[in-house]
Amino acid sequence: MPPLRLAVIGCGAIGSAVLRHLATEPSVRVAAVVLRDPASPTGGIARTLAPGAHVLARLDDAPAPVDLVLECAGHDALAAHVLPALARGVDCIVTSIGALGDAELARRLEQAGHDGGSQLELVSGAIGAIDALAAARLGGLERVTYVGRKPASAWQGTPAAALHALEDLDRPLCIFEGSAREAARLYPRNANVAATVSLAGLGLDRTQVQLYADPHAGGNVHELQAEGAFGSLVLTLRGQPLASNPKTSALTVYSALRAVLCLLYTSDAADEG
């Protein structure tokens, strides 16, 4: 079987880590890396990590078609790159789940997939038990709460930094409490887990979210609580942040890689059958 031709959108903390791992995976060939500015220093990093890939500003400019698109670039990338790829019939994997807090964008993505006969896969990212939560929804789900705790430095550059002296914290501070939809709007780079939990369970408006800046966290801590006719679920996951970006859990990288490889192996099995 020829290798899977993959396009990676973005080469930041997640994208560059994905490219490093895929460099030793012979069944996947990174055919394209899409960046806002291919001539930037990030473009040079992409060329080093994926020497055989075309580094482009638009996937439409790729000289050959790709089999799969992996988005690792943030919310704006869904409208700019994932939407047209789905419409052309290319399956896509998305890490920026919080972007789906925009109901109109979610509708357009669904329509593009329908028109192109393609599929959009949402990775579980930094959280676990998503399959159990989705099953619980079918069996009667009444209440879902997600609590996210990250080091104070992970909230720099967010609305919380304008409201609080994060560098001076000596105890955990709740910087947000509300719905998953509002969390995704205010903290798009930090609330992808909240959006993932909500889409698997009660939805963006009925899922309750609390976000904490915690100077003692030592990593990214995700707590999930759910109750309903199925029983109850409690999960605590302590993930290590990426060294290059404390806003992102390292598990997100492995979740994206797993999604690519699972699709690859599923496709191989179907071909053999």
Coordinates of N, CA and C in Angstrom, one line a residue, residues 47-179:
R47 N 9.9 22.9 7.1 CA 10.7 22.3 6.0 C 11.7 21.3 6.6
T48 N 12.2 21.7 7.8 CA 13.2 20.8 8.4 C 12.5 19.5 8.9
L49 N 11.3 19.7 9.6 CA 10.7 18.5 10.1 C 10.0 17.6 9.1
A50 N 9.6 18.2 8.0 CA 9.0 17.4 6.9 C 9.6 17.8 5.6
P51 N 10.8 17.4 5.3 CA 11.6 17.8 4.2 C 11.0 17.5 2.8
G52 N 10.1 16.6 2.8 CA 9.5 16.2 1.5 C 8.2 16.9 1.2
A53 N 7.7 17.8 2.2 CA 6.4 18.4 2.1 C 6.5 19.7 1.4
H54 N 5.4 20.1 0.8 CA 5.2 21.4 0.2 C 4.7 22.3 1.3
V55 N 5.4 23.4 1.6 CA 4.9 24.4 2.6 C 4.2 25.5 1.9
L56 N 2.9 25.6 2.2 CA 2.0 26.5 1.4 C 1.1 27.4 2.3
A57 N 0.6 28.4 1.7 CA -0.4 29.2 2.4 C -1.8 28.7 2.3
R58 N -2.1 28.0 1.2 CA -3.4 27.4 0.9 C -3.2 26.0 0.5
L59 N -4.1 25.1 1.0 CA -4.0 23.7 0.5 C -4.4 23.6 -0.9
D60 N -5.2 24.5 -1.5 CA -5.5 24.5 -2.9 C -4.3 24.6 -3.8
D61 N -3.2 25.1 -3.2 CA -2.0 25.3 -4.1 C -1.1 24.1 -4.1
A62 N -1.5 23.0 -3.4 CA -0.7 21.8 -3.4 C -0.7 21.2 -4.8
P63 N 0.5 20.8 -5.3 CA 0.6 20.3 -6.7 C -0.1 18.9 -6.8
A64 N -0.4 18.2 -5.7 CA -1.1 16.9 -5.8 C -2.1 16.8 -4.7
P65 N -3.1 16.0 -4.9 CA -4.2 15.9 -3.9 C -3.6 15.1 -2.7
V66 N -4.3 15.4 -1.5 CA -4.0 14.7 -0.3 C -5.1 13.8 0.1
D67 N -4.8 12.8 1.0 CA -5.8 11.8 1.4 C -6.5 12.3 2.7
L68 N -5.8 13.1 3.5 CA -6.3 13.4 4.8 C -5.7 14.8 5.2
V69 N -6.5 15.6 6.0 CA -6.1 16.8 6.5 C -6.1 16.8 8.0
L70 N -5.1 17.2 8.7 CA -5.0 17.2 10.1 C -4.8 18.7 10.5
E71 N -5.8 19.3 11.2 CA -5.8 20.7 11.7 C -5.1 20.8 13.0
C72 N -4.1 21.6 13.1 CA -3.4 21.8 14.4 C -3.1 23.3 14.6
A73 N -3.9 24.2 14.0 CA -3.5 25.6 13.9 C -4.4 26.6 14.6
G74 N -5.5 26.1 15.3 CA -6.3 27.1 16.0 C -7.7 27.3 15.3
H75 N -8.5 28.0 15.9 CA -9.9 28.1 15.5 C -10.1 28.7 14.1
D76 N -9.3 29.7 13.7 CA -9.5 30.3 12.4 C -9.2 29.3 11.2
A77 N -8.4 28.3 11.5 CA -8.1 27.3 10.4 C -9.2 26.5 9.9
L78 N -10.3 26.4 10.8 CA -11.4 25.5 10.3 C -12.1 26.2 9.2
A79 N -12.4 27.5 9.3 CA -13.1 28.2 8.2 C -12.2 28.3 7.0
A80 N -10.9 28.6 7.2 CA -9.9 28.9 6.1 C -9.5 27.7 5.4
H81 N -9.4 26.5 6.0 CA -8.8 25.3 5.4 C -9.6 24.1 5.5
V82 N -10.2 23.8 6.6 CA -10.9 22.6 6.8 C -12.2 22.6 6.0
L83 N -12.9 23.7 6.0 CA -14.2 23.8 5.3 C -14.0 23.6 3.8
P84 N -13.1 24.2 3.1 CA -12.9 23.9 1.7 C -12.4 22.5 1.4
A85 N -11.6 21.9 2.3 CA -11.2 20.5 2.1 C -12.3 19.6 2.2
L86 N -13.2 19.7 3.2 CA -14.4 18.9 3.3 C -15.2 19.0 2.0
A87 N -15.4 20.2 1.5 CA -16.2 20.4 0.4 C -15.6 19.7 -0.9
R88 N -14.3 19.5 -0.9 CA -13.6 18.9 -2.0 C -13.6 17.3 -1.8
G89 N -14.1 16.9 -0.7 CA -14.2 15.4 -0.5 C -13.0 14.9 0.3
V90 N -12.3 15.7 1.0 CA -11.1 15.2 1.8 C -11.5 15.1 3.2
D91 N -11.3 14.0 3.8 CA -11.6 13.8 5.3 C -10.6 14.7 6.1
C92 N -11.1 15.2 7.2 CA -10.3 16.0 8.1 C -10.4 15.6 9.5
I93 N -9.3 15.8 10.2 CA -9.2 15.6 11.7 C -9.0 16.9 12.3
V94 N -9.7 17.3 13.3 CA -9.6 18.6 13.9 C -9.2 18.5 15.4
T95 N -8.3 19.4 15.8 CA -7.9 19.5 17.2 C -8.6 20.7 17.9
S96 N -8.9 21.7 17.1 CA -9.4 22.9 17.7 C -11.0 22.8 17.9
I97 N -11.4 22.0 18.8 CA -12.8 21.7 19.0 C -13.6 22.9 19.4
G98 N -12.9 23.8 20.2 CA -13.6 25.0 20.7 C -14.2 25.8 19.6
A99 N -13.7 25.7 18.3 CA -14.2 26.5 17.2 C -15.7 26.2 16.9
L100 N -16.1 25.0 17.3 CA -17.5 24.6 17.0 C -18.5 25.2 18.0
G101 N -18.0 26.0 18.9 CA -18.9 26.9 19.7 C -19.6 27.9 18.8
D102 N -19.0 28.2 17.6 CA -19.7 29.0 16.7 C -20.7 28.2 15.9
A103 N -22.0 28.3 16.2 CA -23.0 27.5 15.6 C -23.1 27.6 14.1
E104 N -22.8 28.7 13.6 CA -22.9 28.9 12.1 C -21.7 28.2 11.4
L105 N -20.5 28.2 12.0 CA -19.4 27.5 11.5 C -19.7 26.0 11.6
A106 N -20.2 25.5 12.7 CA -20.5 24.1 12.8 C -21.5 23.6 11.7
R107 N -22.5 24.5 11.4 CA -23.5 24.2 10.4 C -22.8 24.1 9.0
R108 N -21.9 25.1 8.7 CA -21.2 25.1 7.5 C -20.3 23.9 7.3
L109 N -19.6 23.5 8.3 CA -18.8 22.3 8.3 C -19.6 21.0 8.0
E110 N -20.7 20.9 8.6 CA -21.6 19.8 8.4 C -22.1 19.8 7.0
Q111 N -22.5 20.9 6.4 CA -23.0 21.0 5.1 C -21.8 20.7 4.1
A112 N -20.6 21.2 4.4 CA -19.5 20.9 3.5 C -19.2 19.4 3.4
G113 N -19.2 18.8 4.6 CA -19.0 17.3 4.6 C -20.1 16.6 3.8
H114 N -21.3 17.0 4.0 CA -22.4 16.4 3.2 C -22.2 16.6 1.7
D115 N -21.9 17.8 1.3 CA -21.7 18.1 -0.1 C -20.6 17.3 -0.7
G116 N -19.5 17.2 0.1 CA -18.3 16.6 -0.5 C -18.2 15.1 -0.2
G117 N -19.2 14.5 0.5 CA -19.1 13.1 0.9 C -17.9 12.8 1.8
S118 N -17.5 13.7 2.6 CA -16.3 13.6 3.5 C -16.7 13.6 4.9
Q119 N -15.8 13.2 5.8 CA -16.0 13.2 7.2 C -15.1 14.1 8.0
L120 N -15.6 14.6 9.1 CA -14.9 15.4 10.0 C -14.8 14.7 11.3
E121 N -13.5 14.4 11.8 CA -13.3 13.7 13.0 C -12.8 14.7 14.1
L122 N -13.4 14.6 15.3 CA -12.9 15.5 16.4 C -12.1 14.6 17.3
V123 N -10.9 15.0 17.6 CA -10.1 14.2 18.5 C -10.5 14.5 20.0
S124 N -10.2 13.5 20.8 CA -10.6 13.7 22.3 C -9.6 14.6 22.9
G125 N -8.4 14.8 22.4 CA -7.4 15.7 22.9 C -6.9 15.4 24.2
A126 N -7.0 16.3 25.2 CA -6.3 16.2 26.5 C -7.2 15.5 27.5
I127 N -8.4 15.1 27.1 CA -9.3 14.5 28.1 C -9.6 13.0 27.7
G128 N -10.0 12.2 28.7 CA -10.5 10.8 28.5 C -11.9 10.6 28.8
A129 N -12.4 9.4 28.7 CA -13.8 9.0 29.0 C -14.8 9.6 28.1
I130 N -14.4 10.1 26.9 CA -15.4 10.7 26.0 C -16.3 9.6 25.4
D131 N -15.8 8.4 25.2 CA -16.7 7.4 24.7 C -17.8 7.0 25.8
A132 N -17.4 7.0 27.1 CA -18.3 6.7 28.1 C -19.4 7.8 28.3
L133 N -18.9 9.1 28.1 CA -19.8 10.2 28.2 C -20.9 10.2 27.1
A134 N -20.4 9.9 25.9 CA -21.3 9.8 24.7 C -22.3 8.7 24.9
A135 N -21.9 7.5 25.5 CA -22.8 6.4 25.7 C -23.8 6.8 26.8
A136 N -23.3 7.5 27.8 CA -24.2 8.0 28.9 C -25.3 8.9 28.4
R137 N -25.0 9.7 27.4 CA -26.0 10.5 26.8 C -27.2 9.7 26.3
L138 N -26.9 8.6 25.7 CA -28.0 7.8 25.2 C -28.8 7.1 26.3
G139 N -28.1 6.9 27.4 CA -28.8 6.2 28.5 C -29.4 7.1 29.5
G140 N -29.3 8.4 29.3 CA -29.9 9.4 30.2 C -28.9 10.2 31.0
L141 N -28.5 11.4 30.5 CA -27.5 12.2 31.0 C -28.2 13.5 31.6
E142 N -27.9 13.8 32.8 CA -28.6 14.9 33.4 C -27.7 16.1 33.8
R143 N -26.5 15.8 34.1 CA -25.6 16.9 34.6 C -24.2 16.6 34.2
V144 N -23.5 17.6 33.6 CA -22.1 17.4 33.2 C -21.3 18.7 33.7
T145 N -20.2 18.5 34.4 CA -19.4 19.6 34.8 C -18.0 19.3 34.4
Y146 N -17.3 20.3 33.8 CA -15.9 20.2 33.5 C -15.1 21.3 34.3
V147 N -14.1 20.9 35.0 CA -13.2 21.8 35.7 C -11.8 21.7 35.1
G148 N -11.3 22.8 34.7 CA -9.9 22.8 34.1 C -9.0 23.6 35.0
R149 N -7.8 23.1 35.4 CA -6.8 23.8 36.2 C -5.5 23.8 35.4
K150 N -5.0 25.0 35.2 CA -3.7 25.1 34.6 C -2.8 26.1 35.3
P151 N -1.5 25.9 35.2 CA -0.6 26.9 35.8 C -1.0 28.3 35.4
A152 N -0.7 29.3 36.3 CA -1.0 30.7 36.0 C -0.4 31.1 34.7
S153 N 0.8 30.7 34.3 CA 1.4 31.1 33.1 C 0.6 30.7 31.9
A154 N -0.2 29.6 32.0 CA -0.9 29.1 30.8 C -2.1 30.1 30.4
W155 N -2.4 31.0 31.3 CA -3.5 31.9 31.1 C -3.0 33.3 30.7
Q156 N -1.7 33.5 30.5 CA -1.2 34.7 30.0 C -1.7 34.9 28.5
G157 N -2.1 36.1 28.2 CA -2.6 36.4 26.8 C -4.1 36.1 26.7
T158 N -4.8 35.8 27.8 CA -6.2 35.6 27.8 C -6.9 36.7 28.5
P159 N -8.2 36.7 28.5 CA -9.0 37.8 29.3 C -8.6 37.7 30.8
A160 N -8.2 36.6 31.3 CA -7.9 36.5 32.7 C -6.7 37.4 33.1
A161 N -5.8 37.5 32.2 CA -4.5 38.3 32.4 C -4.8 39.8 32.5
A162 N -5.9 40.2 31.9 CA -6.3 41.6 32.0 C -7.1 41.9 33.3
L163 N -7.6 40.9 33.9 CA -8.4 41.1 35.1 C -7.6 40.8 36.4
H164 N -6.6 39.9 36.3 CA -5.9 39.5 37.5 C -4.4 39.5 37.3
A165 N -3.7 39.7 38.4 CA -2.2 39.7 38.4 C -1.8 38.2 38.6
L166 N -1.8 37.5 37.5 CA -1.6 36.1 37.5 C -0.2 35.7 38.1
E167 N 0.8 36.5 37.8 CA 2.1 36.2 38.3 C 2.2 36.3 39.8
D168 N 1.2 36.9 40.5 CA 1.3 37.1 41.9 C 0.4 36.1 42.7
L169 N -0.2 35.2 42.0 CA -1.1 34.3 42.7 C -0.4 33.4 43.6
D170 N -1.0 33.1 44.8 CA -0.4 32.2 45.7 C -1.4 31.1 46.1
R171 N -2.6 31.1 45.4 CA -3.6 30.1 45.6 C -4.5 30.0 44.3
P172 N -5.2 28.9 44.1 CA -6.0 28.7 42.9 C -7.0 29.9 42.8
L173 N -7.2 30.3 41.6 CA -8.2 31.4 41.3 C -9.1 31.0 40.2
C174 N -10.4 31.0 40.5 CA -11.4 30.7 39.4 C -11.5 31.9 38.5
I175 N -11.1 31.7 37.3 CA -11.1 32.8 36.3 C -12.3 32.8 35.4
F176 N -13.0 31.7 35.4 CA -14.2 31.6 34.6 C -15.2 30.6 35.2
E177 N -16.5 30.9 35.1 CA -17.5 29.9 35.5 C -18.7 30.2 34.6
G178 N -19.2 29.2 33.9 CA -20.3 29.5 33.0 C -20.5 28.3 32.0
S179 N -21.1 28.5 30.9 CA -21.3 27.4 29.9 C -20.1 27.1 29.1

